Amino acid sequence: MTNINTQPTLPESYKQQMESMLGEETEAFLKSFYEERTYGLRIHPLKWEQHKTTLEPIINAFSLQSVPWCDEGYYYDPNTRPGKHPYHAAGLYYIQEPSAMSAVQLLDPQPGEIVLDLAAAPGGKTTHIAGRLQGEGLLIANEIHRERAKILASNVERMGCSNAIVTNSDPDSLAERFPMFFDRIMLDAPCSGEGMFRKDTDAIQEWSPEHVTLCANRQWDIIQAAVNMLKPGGTIAYSTCTFNYAENEQTIERWLDRYPDFTLVQQERIWPHKQRGEGHYVAVLRRSGHLEDTTESSTTSGSVAMTSYSFGATSTRLEKVNKGKHKKSTGRKNHPSSSNAEAVYEQFVQWTREYMPNWQTPMSGKPILFGEELYWLPAPADFSSDQSNWLEGKLNGLRVPRPGLHLAHVLKQRIEPAHALALSLLEPTAASSSIQLSTVSDAAAILKYLNGEALLLDQDVQADSNEVVKGWTLVSIDGLPISWGKSANGMIKNHYPKGLRASYLL
């Protein structure tokens, strides 16, 4: 937490820059550095609506107050530490700086659309987009840095995103594969981070006028790739967490001069001396025309144009490309093929008949294997099987940390449900066997489970024998599915992932 009695030491050239921009407001702006920074969280709309009555007490517990520019956003009291609450582990909300919530609100993605988050880590805007898509359409979230892409994939999983693919690519490589493919693009551009000075002193040390110029040039390179991927008639939101003109308004002016088929719809700034936020800039631009106006379009009304692409022999490429990488990370043998994926998915379907009887195979997309990991590669609802194969082929050659919804681990012909599958569910009743824990009456059991310990029935928890049967059991907290356990001999064996086990607060 920021010490409100200490002002960070700001470079003189930065102060001069801000004075030239703000004039008489400069003093108020600089005084904002003495103030405590703001803290925010953004709720998962589907999980919240499904369990709103049960979960409403958290409004008081975290002292939540609405963020005026984001429908799903709330300020919270940092002393309540919602990031250490089990609801965070269950994907009910994402901790996000309030200013940053403005970008996706202005992008306004709609269910069923094809959306790209081009510079996505750590995942705040990606998971915001996913919430707006409501599980419909396709979201590709990309991050160029490998370690940050892993964090992105982890947050996408925690928030239960079922229709998102996470890629680890440079923008130009994506643009080569997906020309004019996306209805909307979020470009939260890497920037000089002037809006982060109050909470990150390292950003101050890195700042210089030369660094601003470097950032603006890098942003321009990324913009050109983004332009190539947006459909005619599509919308793009460009955002930064910095204040200077060079990375914001001047970059947009350059954009409009270079690409006359774009128009500026709106631009918004959040200032720390005017609003409760660290600072953000967002510009929304729209591309003119209709997709049918170009002969090189990659999609038609959300579907891949059959005349534009070859669909031959692409269905196993993604699996082969990731063979070595997955083996290195897990140490498991990896013999992927498309036919294997179909066969293993049928095994999974058989498993669901016993443990998730209401499971329905998605109308679009396809199963794929990464070694011993079974995923569902998502696709828009109107994609045919050939188009899903095309999508898989276009990911060929890219690093793909998360190729869709992780369904299961396949171990010696045995299905073990994935953690991500549990988090993608909205109700405990999605599973035939469930253990439902309450933060009011089962606090000790919840903390025990999240720390990796087994639960004893009739000792740690009082469970209905009709709800808990032998075998795989869905564990939920206040109605929020959080992971799996395996029931046998009066015990729930813990299958909460070892890398996530931690001490939480209740």
GROMACS .gro file of C-alpha atoms in nm, residues 204-390:
model
  187
  204ILE     CA    1   0.951   0.602  -1.262
  205GLN     CA    2   1.310   0.481  -1.287
  206GLU     CA    3   1.254   0.353  -1.641
  207TRP     CA    4   1.088   0.672  -1.767
  208SER     CA    5   1.262   0.923  -1.992
  209PRO     CA    6   1.161   1.125  -2.299
  210GLU     CA    7   1.363   0.880  -2.507
  211HIS     CA    8   1.171   0.589  -2.356
  212VAL     CA    9   0.844   0.759  -2.450
  213THR     CA   10   0.963   0.784  -2.813
  214LEU     CA   11   1.072   0.420  -2.808
  215CYS     CA   12   0.730   0.314  -2.678
  216ALA     CA   13   0.545   0.520  -2.939
  217ASN     CA   14   0.749   0.358  -3.218
  218ARG     CA   15   0.683   0.011  -3.080
  219GLN     CA   16   0.312   0.087  -3.052
  220TRP     CA   17   0.304   0.189  -3.416
  221ASP     CA   18   0.452  -0.144  -3.521
  222ILE     CA   19   0.186  -0.331  -3.323
  223ILE     CA   20  -0.093  -0.112  -3.460
  224GLN     CA   21  -0.003  -0.204  -3.816
  225ALA     CA   22  -0.036  -0.573  -3.734
  226ALA     CA   23  -0.368  -0.511  -3.556
  227VAL     CA   24  -0.507  -0.320  -3.854
  228ASN     CA   25  -0.436  -0.617  -4.079
  229MET     CA   26  -0.644  -0.846  -3.856
  230LEU     CA   27  -0.957  -0.633  -3.822
  231LYS     CA   28  -1.257  -0.697  -4.046
  232PRO     CA   29  -1.408  -0.414  -4.247
  233GLY     CA   30  -1.680  -0.274  -4.025
  234GLY     CA   31  -1.488  -0.394  -3.717
  235THR     CA   32  -1.399  -0.203  -3.403
  236ILE     CA   33  -1.069  -0.167  -3.221
  237ALA     CA   34  -0.994  -0.015  -2.881
  238TYR     CA   35  -0.644   0.121  -2.830
  239SER     CA   36  -0.544   0.188  -2.472
  240THR     CA   37  -0.243   0.282  -2.261
  241CYS     CA   38  -0.176   0.348  -1.894
  242THR     CA   39   0.026   0.659  -1.974
  243PHE     CA   40  -0.049   1.030  -2.004
  244ASN     CA   41   0.173   1.185  -2.272
  245TYR     CA   42   0.038   1.290  -2.611
  246ALA     CA   43   0.300   1.099  -2.813
  247GLU     CA   44   0.171   0.757  -2.711
  248ASN     CA   45  -0.194   0.858  -2.719
  249GLU     CA   46  -0.354   1.135  -2.928
  250GLN     CA   47  -0.054   1.176  -3.159
  251THR     CA   48  -0.044   0.803  -3.224
  252ILE     CA   49  -0.415   0.808  -3.310
  253GLU     CA   50  -0.361   1.103  -3.545
  254ARG     CA   51  -0.087   0.908  -3.722
  255TRP     CA   52  -0.321   0.607  -3.742
  256LEU     CA   53  -0.601   0.807  -3.904
  257ASP     CA   54  -0.360   0.968  -4.153
  258ARG     CA   55  -0.213   0.633  -4.253
  259TYR     CA   56  -0.541   0.440  -4.267
  260PRO     CA   57  -0.822   0.658  -4.405
  261ASP     CA   58  -1.072   0.371  -4.379
  262PHE     CA   59  -1.067   0.418  -3.998
  263THR     CA   60  -1.266   0.675  -3.806
  264LEU     CA   61  -1.232   0.779  -3.444
  265VAL     CA   62  -1.549   0.690  -3.255
  266GLN     CA   63  -1.445   0.830  -2.918
  267GLN     CA   64  -1.149   0.878  -2.688
  268GLU     CA   65  -1.149   0.897  -2.312
  269ARG     CA   66  -0.895   0.980  -2.043
  270ILE     CA   67  -0.903   0.900  -1.674
  271TRP     CA   68  -0.691   1.130  -1.457
  272PRO     CA   69  -0.588   1.048  -1.098
  273HIS     CA   70  -0.662   1.404  -0.979
  274LYS     CA   71  -1.012   1.396  -1.127
  275GLN     CA   72  -1.132   1.037  -1.089
  276ARG     CA   73  -1.065   0.744  -0.857
  277GLY     CA   74  -0.814   0.564  -1.071
  278GLU     CA   75  -0.445   0.560  -1.158
  279GLY     CA   76  -0.498   0.690  -1.510
  280HIS     CA   77  -0.583   0.543  -1.850
  281TYR     CA   78  -0.630   0.647  -2.211
  282VAL     CA   79  -0.869   0.472  -2.451
  283ALA     CA   80  -0.946   0.545  -2.816
  284VAL     CA   81  -1.212   0.350  -3.005
  285LEU     CA   82  -1.178   0.332  -3.382
  286ARG     CA   83  -1.399   0.172  -3.642
  287ARG     CA   84  -1.305   0.045  -3.984
  288SER     CA   85  -1.537   0.140  -4.266
  289GLY     CA   86  -1.687  -0.090  -4.525
  290HIS     CA   87  -1.829  -0.438  -4.526
  291LEU     CA   88  -1.648  -0.766  -4.546
  292GLU     CA   89  -1.787  -0.851  -4.886
  293ASP     CA   90  -1.626  -0.535  -5.025
  294THR     CA   91  -1.285  -0.706  -5.031
  295THR     CA   92  -1.189  -1.017  -5.228
  296GLU     CA   93  -0.923  -1.112  -4.974
  297SER     CA   94  -1.148  -1.143  -4.676
  298SER     CA   95  -1.088  -1.425  -4.434
  299THR     CA   96  -1.440  -1.443  -4.298
  300THR     CA   97  -1.798  -1.392  -4.403
  301SER     CA   98  -2.052  -1.308  -4.133
  302GLY     CA   99  -1.827  -1.469  -3.875
  303SER     CA  100  -1.744  -1.775  -4.087
  304VAL     CA  101  -1.424  -1.854  -4.269
  305ALA     CA  102  -1.464  -1.795  -4.640
  306MET     CA  103  -1.429  -2.136  -4.801
  307THR     CA  104  -1.281  -1.987  -5.118
  308SER     CA  105  -1.002  -1.806  -4.936
  309TYR     CA  106  -0.829  -2.097  -4.764
  310SER     CA  107  -0.720  -2.453  -4.820
  311PHE     CA  108  -0.846  -2.695  -4.557
  312GLY     CA  109  -0.631  -2.990  -4.656
  313ALA     CA  110  -0.433  -3.192  -4.398
  314THR     CA  111  -0.420  -2.933  -4.122
  315SER     CA  112  -0.596  -3.113  -3.843
  316THR     CA  113  -0.294  -3.259  -3.662
  317ARG     CA  114  -0.044  -2.978  -3.699
  318LEU     CA  115  -0.116  -2.800  -3.374
  319GLU     CA  116  -0.069  -3.122  -3.179
  320LYS     CA  117   0.261  -3.203  -3.350
  321VAL     CA  118   0.400  -2.855  -3.307
  322ASN     CA  119   0.345  -2.870  -2.932
  323LYS     CA  120   0.475  -3.223  -2.889
  324GLY     CA  121   0.824  -3.138  -2.766
  325LYS     CA  122   0.715  -2.841  -2.557
  326HIS     CA  123   0.450  -3.030  -2.365
  327LYS     CA  124   0.680  -3.324  -2.301
  328LYS     CA  125   0.943  -3.091  -2.159
  329SER     CA  126   0.699  -2.920  -1.925
  330THR     CA  127   0.526  -3.232  -1.794
  331GLY     CA  128   0.764  -3.520  -1.851
  332ARG     CA  129   0.476  -3.725  -1.995
  333LYS     CA  130   0.488  -3.920  -2.319
  334ASN     CA  131   0.323  -3.750  -2.608
  335HIS     CA  132   0.184  -3.925  -2.916
  336PRO     CA  133  -0.078  -3.688  -3.053
  337SER     CA  134  -0.298  -3.731  -3.355
  338SER     CA  135  -0.637  -3.606  -3.462
  339SER     CA  136  -0.783  -3.956  -3.463
  340ASN     CA  137  -0.650  -4.009  -3.111
  341ALA     CA  138  -0.819  -3.688  -3.002
  342GLU     CA  139  -1.156  -3.806  -3.131
  343ALA     CA  140  -1.113  -4.143  -2.960
  344VAL     CA  141  -1.004  -3.988  -2.632
  345TYR     CA  142  -1.291  -3.740  -2.648
  346GLU     CA  143  -1.529  -4.033  -2.679
  347GLN     CA  144  -1.372  -4.173  -2.361
  348PHE     CA  145  -1.438  -3.837  -2.199
  349VAL     CA  146  -1.800  -3.845  -2.314
  350GLN     CA  147  -1.837  -4.188  -2.157
  351TRP     CA  148  -1.691  -4.046  -1.834
  352THR     CA  149  -1.940  -3.756  -1.839
  353ARG     CA  150  -2.232  -3.997  -1.860
  354GLU     CA  151  -2.141  -4.115  -1.513
  355TYR     CA  152  -2.009  -3.797  -1.353
  356MET     CA  153  -2.151  -3.504  -1.559
  357PRO     CA  154  -2.471  -3.639  -1.717
  358ASN     CA  155  -2.581  -3.297  -1.843
  359TRP     CA  156  -2.262  -3.239  -2.044
  360GLN     CA  157  -2.327  -3.157  -2.408
  361THR     CA  158  -2.064  -3.154  -2.680
  362PRO     CA  159  -2.029  -2.794  -2.806
  363MET     CA  160  -2.197  -2.724  -3.139
  364SER     CA  161  -1.869  -2.601  -3.291
  365GLY     CA  162  -1.499  -2.657  -3.239
  366LYS     CA  163  -1.316  -2.986  -3.198
  367PRO     CA  164  -1.124  -3.196  -2.945
  368ILE     CA  165  -0.744  -3.183  -2.961
  369LEU     CA  166  -0.468  -3.354  -2.765
  370PHE     CA  167  -0.156  -3.198  -2.617
  371GLY     CA  168   0.025  -3.512  -2.510
  372GLU     CA  169  -0.200  -3.657  -2.241
  373GLU     CA  170  -0.410  -3.342  -2.206
  374LEU     CA  171  -0.749  -3.324  -2.377
  375TYR     CA  172  -0.878  -2.981  -2.480
  376TRP     CA  173  -1.179  -2.850  -2.664
  377LEU     CA  174  -1.065  -2.605  -2.931
  378PRO     CA  175  -1.344  -2.344  -2.938
  379ALA     CA  176  -1.492  -2.194  -3.253
  380PRO     CA  177  -1.778  -1.955  -3.334
  381ALA     CA  178  -2.120  -2.120  -3.342
  382ASP     CA  179  -2.149  -2.104  -3.722
  383PHE     CA  180  -1.813  -2.271  -3.792
  384SER     CA  181  -1.829  -2.605  -3.974
  385SER     CA  182  -1.594  -2.892  -3.896
  386ASP     CA  183  -1.377  -2.785  -4.191
  387GLN     CA  184  -1.358  -2.435  -4.052
  388SER     CA  185  -1.258  -2.568  -3.710
  389ASN     CA  186  -0.982  -2.764  -3.884
  390TRP     CA  187  -0.878  -2.442  -4.057
   0.00000   0.00000   0.00000
